[in-house]
Tab-separated table of C-alpha atoms in Angstrom:
chain	number	residue	atom	x	y	z
A	1	MET	CA	-10.382	180.464	105.032
A	2	ARG	CA	-14.026	181.244	105.618
A	3	PHE	CA	-14.950	178.042	103.825
A	4	LEU	CA	-12.414	176.011	105.855
A	5	LYS	CA	-13.645	177.453	109.151
A	6	GLN	CA	-17.186	176.495	108.212
A	7	ALA	CA	-15.963	172.964	107.447
A	8	GLN	CA	-14.308	172.866	110.856
A	9	GLN	CA	-17.584	173.798	112.564
A	10	TRP	CA	-19.248	170.881	110.825
A	11	LYS	CA	-16.333	168.590	111.853
A	12	LEU	CA	-15.553	167.737	108.252
A	13	PHE	CA	-11.790	167.446	108.744
A	14	ALA	CA	-12.100	164.186	110.661
A	15	SER	CA	-12.286	160.707	109.185
A	16	PRO	CA	-13.721	159.537	106.811
A	17	PHE	CA	-13.469	162.806	104.824
A	18	ARG	CA	-10.441	163.518	102.617
A	19	TRP	CA	-9.259	166.960	101.612
A	20	ILE	CA	-7.065	168.194	98.815
A	21	ALA	CA	-5.928	171.828	98.873
A	22	PHE	CA	-3.978	173.434	96.026
A	23	HIS	CA	-1.653	176.315	96.799
A	24	GLN	CA	1.046	178.339	95.153
A	25	ALA	CA	4.634	177.251	95.395
A	26	THR	CA	5.677	180.806	96.168
A	27	LYS	CA	4.268	180.491	99.686
A	28	THR	CA	6.811	179.402	102.283
A	29	PRO	CA	6.093	176.612	104.747
A	30	LEU	CA	5.857	179.213	107.514
A	31	ALA	CA	3.170	181.073	105.605
A	32	ILE	CA	1.282	177.839	105.088
A	33	GLU	CA	1.487	177.056	108.790
A	34	LYS	CA	0.091	180.464	109.709
A	35	THR	CA	-2.749	179.943	107.268
A	36	PHE	CA	-3.944	176.720	108.959
A	37	ARG	CA	-2.898	177.550	112.527
A	38	ASN	CA	-6.426	177.984	113.879
A	39	LEU	CA	-7.874	174.942	112.146
A	40	SER	CA	-8.403	171.623	113.922
A	41	ILE	CA	-6.681	169.416	111.392
A	42	LEU	CA	-5.735	166.618	113.779
A	43	VAL	CA	-4.190	163.164	113.544
A	44	ASP	CA	-7.343	161.562	112.191
A	45	SER	CA	-7.520	164.045	109.319
A	46	ASP	CA	-6.561	163.279	105.757
A	47	PHE	CA	-5.673	166.804	104.616
A	48	ASN	CA	-3.441	166.957	101.548
A	49	LEU	CA	-1.551	169.934	100.126
A	50	VAL	CA	-0.801	169.759	96.415
A	51	THR	CA	1.875	172.143	95.131
A	52	HIS	CA	3.184	172.819	91.625
A	53	GLN	CA	6.895	173.037	92.242
A	54	ASN	CA	7.504	173.777	88.581
A	55	ASN	CA	5.996	172.810	85.316
A	56	ARG	CA	7.324	169.297	85.599
A	57	GLU	CA	6.809	168.353	89.282
A	58	ILE	CA	3.880	168.294	91.675
A	59	SER	CA	4.554	167.648	95.377
A	60	TYR	CA	2.009	165.972	97.609
A	61	ARG	CA	2.090	166.626	101.393
A	62	LYS	CA	-0.115	165.696	104.352
A	63	ILE	CA	-0.453	168.029	107.338
A	64	TYR	CA	-1.912	167.525	110.808
A	65	LYS	CA	-1.584	168.665	114.416
A	66	LYS	CA	-0.852	166.199	117.201
A	67	ARG	CA	-3.126	167.959	119.669
A	68	ILE	CA	-5.867	170.535	119.307
A	69	ASP	CA	-4.096	172.947	121.649
A	70	GLU	CA	-0.903	172.969	119.564
A	71	SER	CA	-0.188	175.570	116.899
A	72	THR	CA	2.542	173.786	114.937
A	73	PHE	CA	1.763	171.310	112.189
A	74	GLU	CA	3.410	168.045	111.279
A	75	VAL	CA	4.157	167.942	107.557
A	76	GLU	CA	4.580	164.586	105.788
A	77	ASP	CA	6.013	164.421	102.288
A	78	PHE	CA	3.588	161.917	100.883
A	79	GLY	CA	4.787	161.784	97.281
A	80	LEU	CA	6.106	163.523	94.178
A	81	TRP	CA	4.744	163.397	90.656
A	82	ARG	CA	7.042	164.012	87.702
A	83	GLN	CA	5.938	164.667	84.162
A	84	ASN	CA	6.461	161.723	81.790
A	85	SER	CA	7.453	159.630	84.789
A	86	TYR	CA	5.643	158.145	87.738
A	87	PHE	CA	4.215	158.990	91.151
A	88	ASP	CA	6.938	158.461	93.742
A	89	ARG	CA	5.228	157.609	97.020
A	90	GLN	CA	7.448	158.508	99.948
A	91	THR	CA	5.387	157.839	103.099
A	92	SER	CA	2.457	155.697	104.144
A	93	SER	CA	-1.147	156.660	104.766
A	94	LEU	CA	-2.615	158.283	107.883
A	95	ASN	CA	-3.544	154.895	109.370
A	96	ASP	CA	0.176	154.136	109.696
A	97	ARG	CA	1.188	157.273	111.610
A	98	LYS	CA	3.237	155.586	114.297
A	99	ASN	CA	5.616	158.220	115.538
A	100	LEU	CA	3.353	160.813	117.071
A	101	GLY	CA	5.675	161.624	119.954
A	102	THR	CA	2.886	163.243	121.958
A	103	VAL	CA	1.447	162.911	125.453
A	104	LEU	CA	-2.081	161.707	126.210
A	105	LYS	CA	-3.905	161.634	129.519
A	106	ALA	CA	-5.577	158.486	130.767
A	107	CYS	CA	-7.730	157.885	133.829
A	108	ILE	CA	-7.738	154.504	135.582
A	109	VAL	CA	-10.101	153.201	138.256
A	110	ILE	CA	-8.443	151.775	141.376
A	111	THR	CA	-10.644	150.599	144.252
A	112	HIS	CA	-7.773	149.414	146.509
A	113	ASN	CA	-4.864	151.800	146.982
A	114	ASP	CA	-2.290	149.003	147.213
A	115	SER	CA	-3.110	148.009	143.613
A	116	LEU	CA	-1.069	151.013	142.448
A	117	ASN	CA	2.038	149.102	143.577
A	118	HIS	CA	1.137	145.972	141.618
A	119	LEU	CA	-0.206	147.148	138.268
A	120	GLU	CA	2.342	145.105	136.307
A	121	ASP	CA	3.780	142.435	138.617
A	122	LYS	CA	0.648	140.196	138.565
A	123	ARG	CA	0.361	140.089	142.352
A	124	ASP	CA	-3.084	140.012	143.983
A	125	LYS	CA	-4.637	139.367	140.601
A	126	HIS	CA	-8.133	139.138	142.073
A	127	ILE	CA	-8.013	142.768	143.232
A	128	ASP	CA	-8.697	145.453	140.588
A	129	SER	CA	-8.271	142.806	137.897
A	130	ILE	CA	-9.768	144.816	135.061
A	131	ALA	CA	-7.659	147.882	135.905
A	132	LYS	CA	-4.452	145.828	135.839
A	133	VAL	CA	-5.241	144.248	132.471
A	134	ASN	CA	-6.234	147.561	130.905
A	135	TYR	CA	-3.203	149.406	132.311
A	136	VAL	CA	-0.738	147.072	130.596
A	137	LEU	CA	-2.668	147.015	127.305
A	138	VAL	CA	-3.012	150.810	127.171
A	139	LEU	CA	0.764	151.184	127.663
A	140	THR	CA	1.427	148.548	124.984
A	141	MET	CA	-0.912	150.288	122.553
A	142	ALA	CA	0.744	153.661	123.272
A	143	SER	CA	4.153	152.243	122.400
A	144	ILE	CA	2.906	151.469	118.880
A	145	TYR	CA	2.448	155.184	118.167
A	146	ASN	CA	5.286	156.487	120.380
A	147	ILE	CA	2.747	158.059	122.743
A	148	SER	CA	3.472	158.849	126.377
A	149	ILE	CA	0.634	158.335	128.849
A	150	ASN	CA	0.039	160.427	131.940
A	151	PHE	CA	-2.256	158.491	134.266
A	152	SER	CA	-4.686	159.931	136.761
A	153	VAL	CA	-6.387	157.741	139.366
A	154	THR	CA	-9.987	157.665	140.573
A	155	ASN	CA	-11.955	155.213	142.691
A	156	THR	CA	-15.105	154.941	140.571
A	157	TRP	CA	-16.054	154.447	136.954
A	158	GLY	CA	-18.415	157.396	137.111
A	159	TYR	CA	-22.082	157.905	137.835
A	160	LYS	CA	-24.315	160.942	138.162
A	161	ASP	CA	-24.286	162.624	141.557
A	162	ASN	CA	-27.128	164.561	143.205
A	163	ASN	CA	-26.409	167.535	140.950
A	164	SER	CA	-26.618	165.369	137.786
A	165	GLN	CA	-22.877	165.782	137.309
A	166	TRP	CA	-20.654	162.897	136.335
A	167	ASN	CA	-17.974	161.861	138.791
A	168	GLY	CA	-15.034	159.483	138.517
A	169	MET	CA	-13.549	158.462	135.194
A	170	MET	CA	-16.695	159.427	133.290
A	171	GLY	CA	-16.442	162.955	134.704
A	172	GLU	CA	-12.856	163.330	133.484
A	173	LEU	CA	-13.786	162.148	129.991
A	174	VAL	CA	-16.850	164.388	129.781
A	175	ARG	CA	-14.893	167.426	131.016
A	176	ARG	CA	-12.102	166.494	128.564
A	177	GLU	CA	-9.602	166.236	131.384
A	178	ALA	CA	-8.622	162.759	130.165
A	179	ASP	CA	-8.137	161.588	126.592
A	180	ILE	CA	-8.536	157.874	127.351
A	181	GLY	CA	-10.557	155.971	129.922
A	182	GLY	CA	-7.799	153.632	131.052
A	183	THR	CA	-10.201	151.110	132.623
A	184	SER	CA	-12.985	149.432	130.697
A	185	LEU	CA	-16.556	150.261	131.676
A	186	PHE	CA	-20.001	148.936	130.884
A	187	LEU	CA	-22.131	150.258	128.050
A	188	LEU	CA	-24.995	152.203	129.569
A	189	LYS	CA	-27.671	154.129	127.719
A	190	GLU	CA	-26.898	157.422	129.450
A	191	ARG	CA	-23.167	157.136	128.621
A	192	ILE	CA	-23.362	156.468	124.893
A	193	ASP	CA	-23.931	160.101	123.862
A	194	LEU	CA	-21.073	161.354	126.029
A	195	ILE	CA	-18.131	159.080	125.239
A	196	GLU	CA	-16.864	156.831	122.459
A	197	TYR	CA	-16.442	153.092	123.034
A	198	ILE	CA	-13.550	151.843	120.920
A	199	ALA	CA	-12.445	148.352	121.984
A	200	MET	CA	-13.513	145.385	124.079
A	201	ILE	CA	-10.244	144.248	125.633
A	202	SER	CA	-11.360	142.539	128.876
A	203	PRO	CA	-14.087	139.911	128.389
A	204	THR	CA	-14.947	139.729	132.072
A	205	ARG	CA	-18.193	138.483	133.588
A	206	SER	CA	-19.925	139.057	136.910
A	207	LYS	CA	-22.301	136.270	137.909
A	208	PHE	CA	-23.915	134.505	140.821
A	209	VAL	CA	-21.764	131.465	141.590
A	210	PHE	CA	-22.769	128.742	144.039
A	211	ARG	CA	-22.220	125.111	144.751
A	212	GLN	CA	-25.130	123.044	143.567
A	213	PRO	CA	-27.183	122.088	146.634
A	214	LYS	CA	-27.835	118.470	147.469
A	215	LEU	CA	-30.944	117.035	145.899
A	216	SER	CA	-32.429	116.433	149.340
A	217	TYR	CA	-32.237	120.169	150.057
A	218	VAL	CA	-34.613	121.151	147.268
A	219	THR	CA	-36.924	118.135	147.055
A	220	ASN	CA	-38.125	115.073	148.948
A	221	VAL	CA	-35.755	112.312	147.810
A	222	TYR	CA	-37.919	109.648	149.445
A	223	THR	CA	-40.471	110.008	146.662
A	224	LEU	CA	-37.941	109.850	143.814
A	225	PRO	CA	-36.461	106.305	143.747
A	226	PHE	CA	-39.315	104.735	141.791
A	227	ASP	CA	-41.278	105.692	138.733
A	228	ASN	CA	-44.994	106.338	139.261
A	229	ARG	CA	-45.813	103.005	137.634
A	230	VAL	CA	-43.581	101.174	140.128
A	231	TRP	CA	-45.280	102.897	143.031
A	232	LEU	CA	-48.675	101.997	141.576
A	233	SER	CA	-47.653	98.379	141.047
A	234	THR	CA	-46.401	98.166	144.638
A	235	VAL	CA	-49.675	99.519	145.994
A	236	VAL	CA	-51.667	97.047	143.851
A	237	LEU	CA	-49.441	94.197	145.072
A	238	VAL	CA	-50.029	95.124	148.709
A	239	LEU	CA	-53.793	95.403	148.201
A	240	ILE	CA	-53.975	92.054	146.410
A	241	MET	CA	-51.973	90.339	149.155
A	242	LEU	CA	-54.119	92.004	151.786
A	243	VAL	CA	-57.244	90.491	150.217
A	244	VAL	CA	-55.601	87.086	149.698
A	245	LEU	CA	-54.379	86.881	153.290
A	246	TYR	CA	-57.764	87.960	154.595
A	247	PHE	CA	-59.586	85.152	152.803
A	248	LEU	CA	-56.903	82.629	153.764
A	249	ARG	CA	-57.276	83.630	157.416
A	250	LYS	CA	-61.042	83.277	157.135
A	251	TRP	CA	-60.565	79.860	155.513
A	252	GLU	CA	-58.194	78.791	158.309
A	253	PHE	CA	-60.695	79.811	160.967
A	254	ALA	CA	-63.521	77.961	159.238
A	255	LYS	CA	-61.475	74.765	158.698
A	256	ILE	CA	-59.364	74.404	161.820
A	257	LYS	CA	-61.975	75.575	164.370
A	258	GLN	CA	-59.359	76.068	167.074
A	259	GLN	CA	-60.359	79.051	169.111
A	260	GLU	CA	-57.191	78.866	171.195
A	261	LEU	CA	-55.014	79.253	168.120
A	262	LEU	CA	-57.007	81.699	166.080
A	263	HIS	CA	-58.989	84.777	166.800
A	264	LYS	CA	-62.100	85.762	164.995
A	265	THR	CA	-60.612	89.205	164.338
A	266	ALA	CA	-58.965	88.125	161.081
A	267	TYR	CA	-59.044	91.550	159.434
A	268	PRO	CA	-56.850	93.432	162.005
A	269	ASP	CA	-54.347	90.577	161.948
A	270	VAL	CA	-54.061	90.736	158.159
A	271	VAL	CA	-53.640	94.522	158.236
A	272	PHE	CA	-50.778	94.348	160.727
A	273	ILE	CA	-49.108	91.484	158.866
A	274	THR	CA	-49.195	93.566	155.673
A	275	ILE	CA	-47.918	96.695	157.418
A	276	GLY	CA	-45.099	94.667	158.975
A	277	ALA	CA	-44.153	93.345	155.541
A	278	VAL	CA	-44.175	96.800	153.987
A	279	CYS	CA	-41.959	98.149	156.785
A	280	GLN	CA	-39.808	94.984	156.766
A	281	GLN	CA	-40.781	94.227	160.354
A	282	GLY	CA	-42.217	91.117	161.930
A	283	ALA	CA	-45.828	90.344	162.751
A	284	ALA	CA	-47.536	89.441	166.037
A	285	THR	CA	-49.531	86.612	164.485
A	286	LEU	CA	-48.915	84.502	161.402
A	287	PRO	CA	-51.124	82.130	159.420
A	288	HIS	CA	-50.985	78.458	160.499
A	289	SER	CA	-52.005	76.855	157.245
A	290	VAL	CA	-49.513	76.073	154.482
A	291	PRO	CA	-51.250	78.330	151.878
A	292	GLY	CA	-51.363	81.196	154.379
A	293	ARG	CA	-47.687	80.876	155.231
A	294	ILE	CA	-46.696	80.616	151.558
A	295	ALA	CA	-48.642	83.792	150.798
A	296	THR	CA	-47.092	85.584	153.772
A	297	LEU	CA	-43.575	84.467	152.795
A	298	TRP	CA	-44.148	85.540	149.179
A	299	LEU	CA	-45.343	88.954	150.422
A	300	PHE	CA	-42.269	89.448	152.635
A	301	VAL	CA	-39.828	88.322	149.919
A	302	SER	CA	-41.438	90.519	147.241
A	303	LEU	CA	-41.422	93.572	149.447
A	304	MET	CA	-37.864	92.801	150.595
A	305	PHE	CA	-36.567	93.158	147.011
A	306	ILE	CA	-38.513	96.380	146.624
A	307	TYR	CA	-37.132	97.606	149.963
A	308	VAL	CA	-33.528	96.807	148.969
A	309	SER	CA	-33.909	98.590	145.645
A	310	TYR	CA	-35.517	101.565	147.350
A	311	SER	CA	-32.782	101.817	149.993
A	312	ALA	CA	-29.966	101.592	147.417
A	313	ASN	CA	-31.558	104.327	145.321
A	314	ILE	CA	-31.999	106.540	148.374
A	315	VAL	CA	-28.267	106.254	149.144
A	316	ALA	CA	-27.446	107.296	145.583
A	317	LEU	CA	-29.899	110.204	145.666
A	318	LEU	CA	-28.474	111.493	148.955
A	319	GLN	CA	-25.102	111.834	147.200
A	320	THR	CA	-26.581	113.632	144.190
A	321	SER	CA	-26.458	117.370	143.552
A	322	SER	CA	-29.462	119.223	142.234
A	323	ASN	CA	-29.319	121.269	139.035
A	324	SER	CA	-32.822	122.626	139.476
A	325	ILE	CA	-31.578	126.193	140.168
A	326	ARG	CA	-30.842	127.512	136.693
A	327	THR	CA	-32.421	130.961	136.495
A	328	LEU	CA	-32.815	134.030	138.658
A	329	GLU	CA	-36.426	133.015	139.299
A	330	ASP	CA	-35.240	129.648	140.649
A	331	LEU	CA	-32.675	131.396	142.845
A	332	LEU	CA	-35.305	133.792	144.162
A	333	LYS	CA	-37.685	130.955	145.096
A	334	SER	CA	-34.969	128.792	146.652
A	335	ARG	CA	-33.911	128.827	150.288
A	336	ILE	CA	-30.324	129.693	149.347
A	337	PRO	CA	-29.115	133.029	150.820
A	338	ILE	CA	-27.076	135.277	148.534
A	339	GLY	CA	-24.324	137.871	148.837
A	340	VAL	CA	-22.761	140.409	146.479
A	341	ASP	CA	-19.146	141.475	146.007
A	342	ASP	CA	-18.693	144.885	147.611
A	343	THR	CA	-17.725	146.897	144.515
A	344	ILE	CA	-18.839	150.252	143.151
A	345	PHE	CA	-20.563	148.890	140.046
A	346	ASN	CA	-22.382	146.151	141.980
A	347	HIS	CA	-23.832	148.765	144.340
A	348	PHE	CA	-24.980	150.777	141.320
A	349	PHE	CA	-26.530	147.953	139.301
A	350	PHE	CA	-28.234	146.207	142.209
A	351	THR	CA	-29.741	149.363	143.683
A	352	THR	CA	-30.951	150.803	140.357
A	353	THR	CA	-32.324	147.682	138.656
A	354	GLN	CA	-36.024	147.856	137.828
A	355	GLU	CA	-36.599	144.459	136.218
A	356	PRO	CA	-39.141	142.694	138.522
A	357	THR	CA	-37.198	139.509	139.257
A	358	ARG	CA	-33.898	141.277	139.802
A	359	ARG	CA	-35.550	143.934	141.932
A	360	ALA	CA	-37.232	141.277	144.076
A	361	LEU	CA	-33.925	139.439	144.414
A	362	TYR	CA	-32.275	142.599	145.720
A	363	GLU	CA	-35.086	143.599	148.089
A	364	LYS	CA	-35.737	140.122	149.523
A	365	LYS	CA	-32.297	138.538	149.646
A	366	VAL	CA	-29.560	141.136	149.187
A	367	ALA	CA	-30.972	144.014	151.219
A	368	PRO	CA	-34.140	142.883	153.034
A	369	PRO	CA	-35.870	145.632	155.051
A	370	GLY	CA	-34.465	146.108	158.517
A	371	LYS	CA	-31.317	144.088	157.845
A	372	ARG	CA	-27.803	144.952	156.769
A	373	PRO	CA	-27.263	144.514	152.998
A	374	ASN	CA	-25.245	141.430	152.100
A	375	PHE	CA	-22.369	143.229	150.362
A	376	LEU	CA	-19.253	141.239	151.281
A	377	SER	CA	-15.582	141.188	150.437
A	378	ILE	CA	-14.706	138.691	147.744
A	379	GLU	CA	-12.699	136.584	150.217
A	380	GLU	CA	-15.599	136.362	152.675
A	381	GLY	CA	-18.108	135.633	149.912
A	382	VAL	CA	-16.052	132.768	148.463
A	383	ARG	CA	-15.475	131.357	151.972
A	384	ARG	CA	-19.225	131.227	152.629
A	385	MET	CA	-19.811	129.815	149.163
A	386	ARG	CA	-17.410	126.982	149.979
A	387	GLN	CA	-19.477	126.069	153.038
A	388	GLY	CA	-22.418	125.463	150.722
A	389	LEU	CA	-25.962	126.766	150.397
A	390	PHE	CA	-24.756	130.271	149.534
A	391	ALA	CA	-24.749	132.109	146.197
A	392	PHE	CA	-22.194	134.878	145.716
A	393	HIS	CA	-22.246	137.494	142.937
A	394	MET	CA	-18.669	138.166	141.892
A	395	GLU	CA	-16.401	138.859	138.961
A	396	THR	CA	-15.750	135.291	137.873
A	397	GLY	CA	-12.157	135.799	136.713
A	398	ALA	CA	-11.131	137.190	140.107
A	399	GLY	CA	-13.352	134.922	142.199
A	400	TYR	CA	-12.212	131.702	140.578
A	401	LYS	CA	-8.632	132.514	141.565
A	402	ILE	CA	-9.649	132.265	145.231
A	403	VAL	CA	-11.794	129.212	144.477
A	404	GLY	CA	-8.814	127.455	142.908
A	405	GLU	CA	-6.633	128.240	145.933
A	406	THR	CA	-9.076	127.368	148.734
A	407	PHE	CA	-11.497	124.704	147.425
A	408	THR	CA	-10.631	121.020	147.522
A	409	GLU	CA	-10.846	119.064	144.291
A	410	ASP	CA	-14.255	117.581	145.044
A	411	GLU	CA	-15.598	120.993	146.125
A	412	LYS	CA	-14.780	122.418	142.692
A	413	CYS	CA	-17.343	120.081	141.159
A	414	GLY	CA	-20.886	121.265	140.713
A	415	LEU	CA	-20.237	125.017	140.592
A	416	GLN	CA	-23.245	126.709	139.015
A	417	GLU	CA	-23.390	130.174	137.402
A	418	ILE	CA	-26.349	132.514	136.859
A	419	GLN	CA	-26.051	135.835	135.006
A	420	PHE	CA	-27.503	138.856	136.800
A	421	LEU	CA	-26.178	141.966	135.038
A	422	GLN	CA	-27.986	142.738	131.795
A	423	VAL	CA	-24.915	144.212	130.111
A	424	VAL	CA	-22.332	143.142	127.563
A	425	ASP	CA	-18.615	142.936	128.251
A	426	PRO	CA	-17.033	146.234	129.325
A	427	TRP	CA	-15.399	148.358	126.631
A	428	LEU	CA	-12.573	150.874	126.698
A	429	ALA	CA	-13.744	154.450	126.114
A	430	ILE	CA	-12.246	157.774	125.000
A	431	GLN	CA	-13.436	161.358	124.635
A	432	LYS	CA	-16.351	162.029	122.353
A	433	ASN	CA	-15.166	163.070	118.840
A	434	SER	CA	-11.558	162.375	119.743
A	435	SER	CA	-9.079	162.756	116.897
A	436	TYR	CA	-7.295	159.618	118.151
A	437	GLN	CA	-10.338	157.399	117.793
A	438	GLU	CA	-9.345	155.588	114.598
A	439	LEU	CA	-5.688	155.252	115.551
A	440	LEU	CA	-6.518	153.800	118.962
A	441	LYS	CA	-9.038	151.418	117.443
A	442	ILE	CA	-6.367	150.184	115.041
A	443	GLY	CA	-3.851	149.889	117.885
A	444	PHE	CA	-6.114	147.772	120.080
A	445	HIS	CA	-7.094	145.710	117.049
A	446	LEU	CA	-3.405	144.937	116.512
A	447	LEU	CA	-3.080	143.832	120.129
A	448	ARG	CA	-5.985	141.443	119.675
A	449	GLU	CA	-4.686	140.071	116.351
A	450	THR	CA	-1.185	139.436	117.676
A	451	GLY	CA	-2.433	137.661	120.818
A	452	ILE	CA	-1.065	140.216	123.290
A	453	GLN	CA	-4.559	141.015	124.546
A	454	GLN	CA	-5.376	137.338	125.091
A	455	ARG	CA	-2.068	136.780	126.873
A	456	GLU	CA	-2.635	139.595	129.364
A	457	ASN	CA	-6.179	138.434	130.069
A	458	ASN	CA	-4.974	134.875	130.671
A	459	LEU	CA	-2.315	136.120	133.087
A	460	ILE	CA	-4.861	138.011	135.208
A	461	TYR	CA	-8.168	136.176	134.886
A	462	THR	CA	-8.644	132.636	136.166
A	463	LYS	CA	-10.993	130.283	134.341
A	464	LYS	CA	-13.616	128.164	136.023
A	465	PRO	CA	-11.881	125.246	137.811
A	466	SER	CA	-12.336	121.896	136.161
A	467	CYS	CA	-13.852	118.973	138.051
A	468	SER	CA	-11.352	116.124	138.244
A	469	SER	CA	-12.674	113.963	141.109
A	470	LYS	CA	-16.450	113.977	140.861
A	471	SER	CA	-16.694	110.201	141.144
A	472	SER	CA	-14.961	110.251	144.534
A	473	THR	CA	-17.162	112.950	146.018
A	474	PHE	CA	-18.972	111.824	149.170
A	475	PHE	CA	-21.488	113.920	151.084
A	476	SER	CA	-22.239	113.334	154.743
A	477	VAL	CA	-25.912	112.935	155.556
A	478	GLY	CA	-27.415	115.608	157.781
A	479	LEU	CA	-30.738	116.211	159.432
A	480	VAL	CA	-32.050	118.082	156.374
A	481	ASP	CA	-31.552	114.914	154.293
A	482	CYS	CA	-33.583	112.830	156.731
A	483	TYR	CA	-36.233	115.455	157.349
A	484	PRO	CA	-39.139	113.584	155.633
A	485	ALA	CA	-38.278	110.360	157.487
A	486	VAL	CA	-37.950	112.168	160.812
A	487	LEU	CA	-41.245	113.912	160.105
A	488	ILE	CA	-43.010	110.598	159.545
A	489	PHE	CA	-41.433	109.227	162.718
A	490	ALA	CA	-42.591	112.255	164.691
A	491	GLU	CA	-46.081	112.020	163.231
A	492	GLY	CA	-46.210	108.314	164.132
A	493	LEU	CA	-45.217	109.046	167.731
A	494	ALA	CA	-47.821	111.782	167.941
A	495	ALA	CA	-50.509	109.506	166.496
A	496	GLY	CA	-49.549	106.664	168.864
A	497	LEU	CA	-49.624	108.970	171.872
A	498	ALA	CA	-53.023	110.337	170.811
A	499	LEU	CA	-54.474	106.854	170.430
A	500	PHE	CA	-53.038	105.843	173.799
A	501	LEU	CA	-54.664	108.828	175.497
A	502	LEU	CA	-57.929	108.083	173.693
A	503	GLU	CA	-57.838	104.486	174.918
A	504	LEU	CA	-57.239	105.639	178.508
A	505	TYR	CA	-60.130	108.044	178.254
A	506	ILE	CA	-62.504	105.433	176.847
A	507	HIS	CA	-61.333	102.849	179.380
A	508	LYS	CA	-61.958	105.162	182.317
A	509	LYS	CA	-65.282	106.299	180.948
A	510	PHE	CA	-66.684	102.799	180.449
A	511	SER	CA	-65.078	101.428	183.611
A	512	ASN	CA	-66.985	103.951	185.742
A	513	GLN	CA	-70.235	102.809	184.181
């Protein structure tokens, strides 16, 4: 017994160790039970008792306790060996213990009290989605081993408080008040030494989701229609025609000699003719000679084709979405405001992140100094996202349910995602060094192999909506789309007014002299 107690201190009864103990057949089962009563030979143990029944038979039994606080042992007749015969195996191995008939405690995380009324009926799937999926799968897994589950409810996954004590579900697991964490939680460095992660059963993601902004919102579309070589060729064409028209006007003046028809100021006339052609406007004066008119007509026609091509491309670009926002750095530099789903884990991860870009994103856009943090309900966040120019951090499976119900078909096109949380999918956890670890792992593995896990996830989580009418999408043009053109117009008015005032000043000054 001293040797066995030492083995218990070193936790050598648990998997993957196997034990064989030989004892005398004269001892009764009651005496055997008293011998091992204080030992933690639990359901994950492979402890075998070998007994010589007589000279011709050797019995082979497995013993274990369902719970550490129980004193009675379960005894399985594993097999019987007979001399000059064979080994008669009577039961299966420890991995197939499926009739435990015990009670385990599980803790689930519920953030909305009404979710307790809809854990299995698939109503309000976007609320406490991960808790509803895990609840059904934990019950299904328990039925494999004939286990009853007593659930406790908390409103947080568990983080350290001001006294460095764990609260929520983590606190119950650490204090061994719960055997199973009934709701999956993220893998964090400070949690790994305190609990055991056994299965990933809810592949959920939390991301920034937003409608791709129009191209005109992030760049000047009026510089995009042509390649740089086309712009250069157009400038060269205008300069060449400017020179040609200038010399033709000089030639006209020298040949015709009609002061009443021509002015000596040939250069200003040519400049305004060229500007009128570029802007597809008329001109105050036109050449009178046939070569001059041919050159002017050729200039207007050439620039008209360029103007038509430019205008058609502008219309197409105004209806185009931009995919320039692909990373958190792009989102930080953009003018798009952001919001975050008002959940416990979002508050924790956003307020504790130390990575420079993520920290800047939180301090500048989520919770800027002097303003209320942009933590919103998922309904409000998706509503603002629908209006455009708003990025919302949400659990995609839950958020896309609302997107599918509220967005029109064309609004579902162009949804962009950016990952913020630097974590893997949440995993289900149990007590550290739990004797049920291997059995529960096998149980959840069976649920995944048989498709039950996938079915429950598909019933709760909604996938990203598909775009079925992108070709029919039409965006109305707003002031932001015309901003560069309006700016040029305003600058032209300002320049014209300044020149007018300058002319008045000069006129008055020289008139007085």
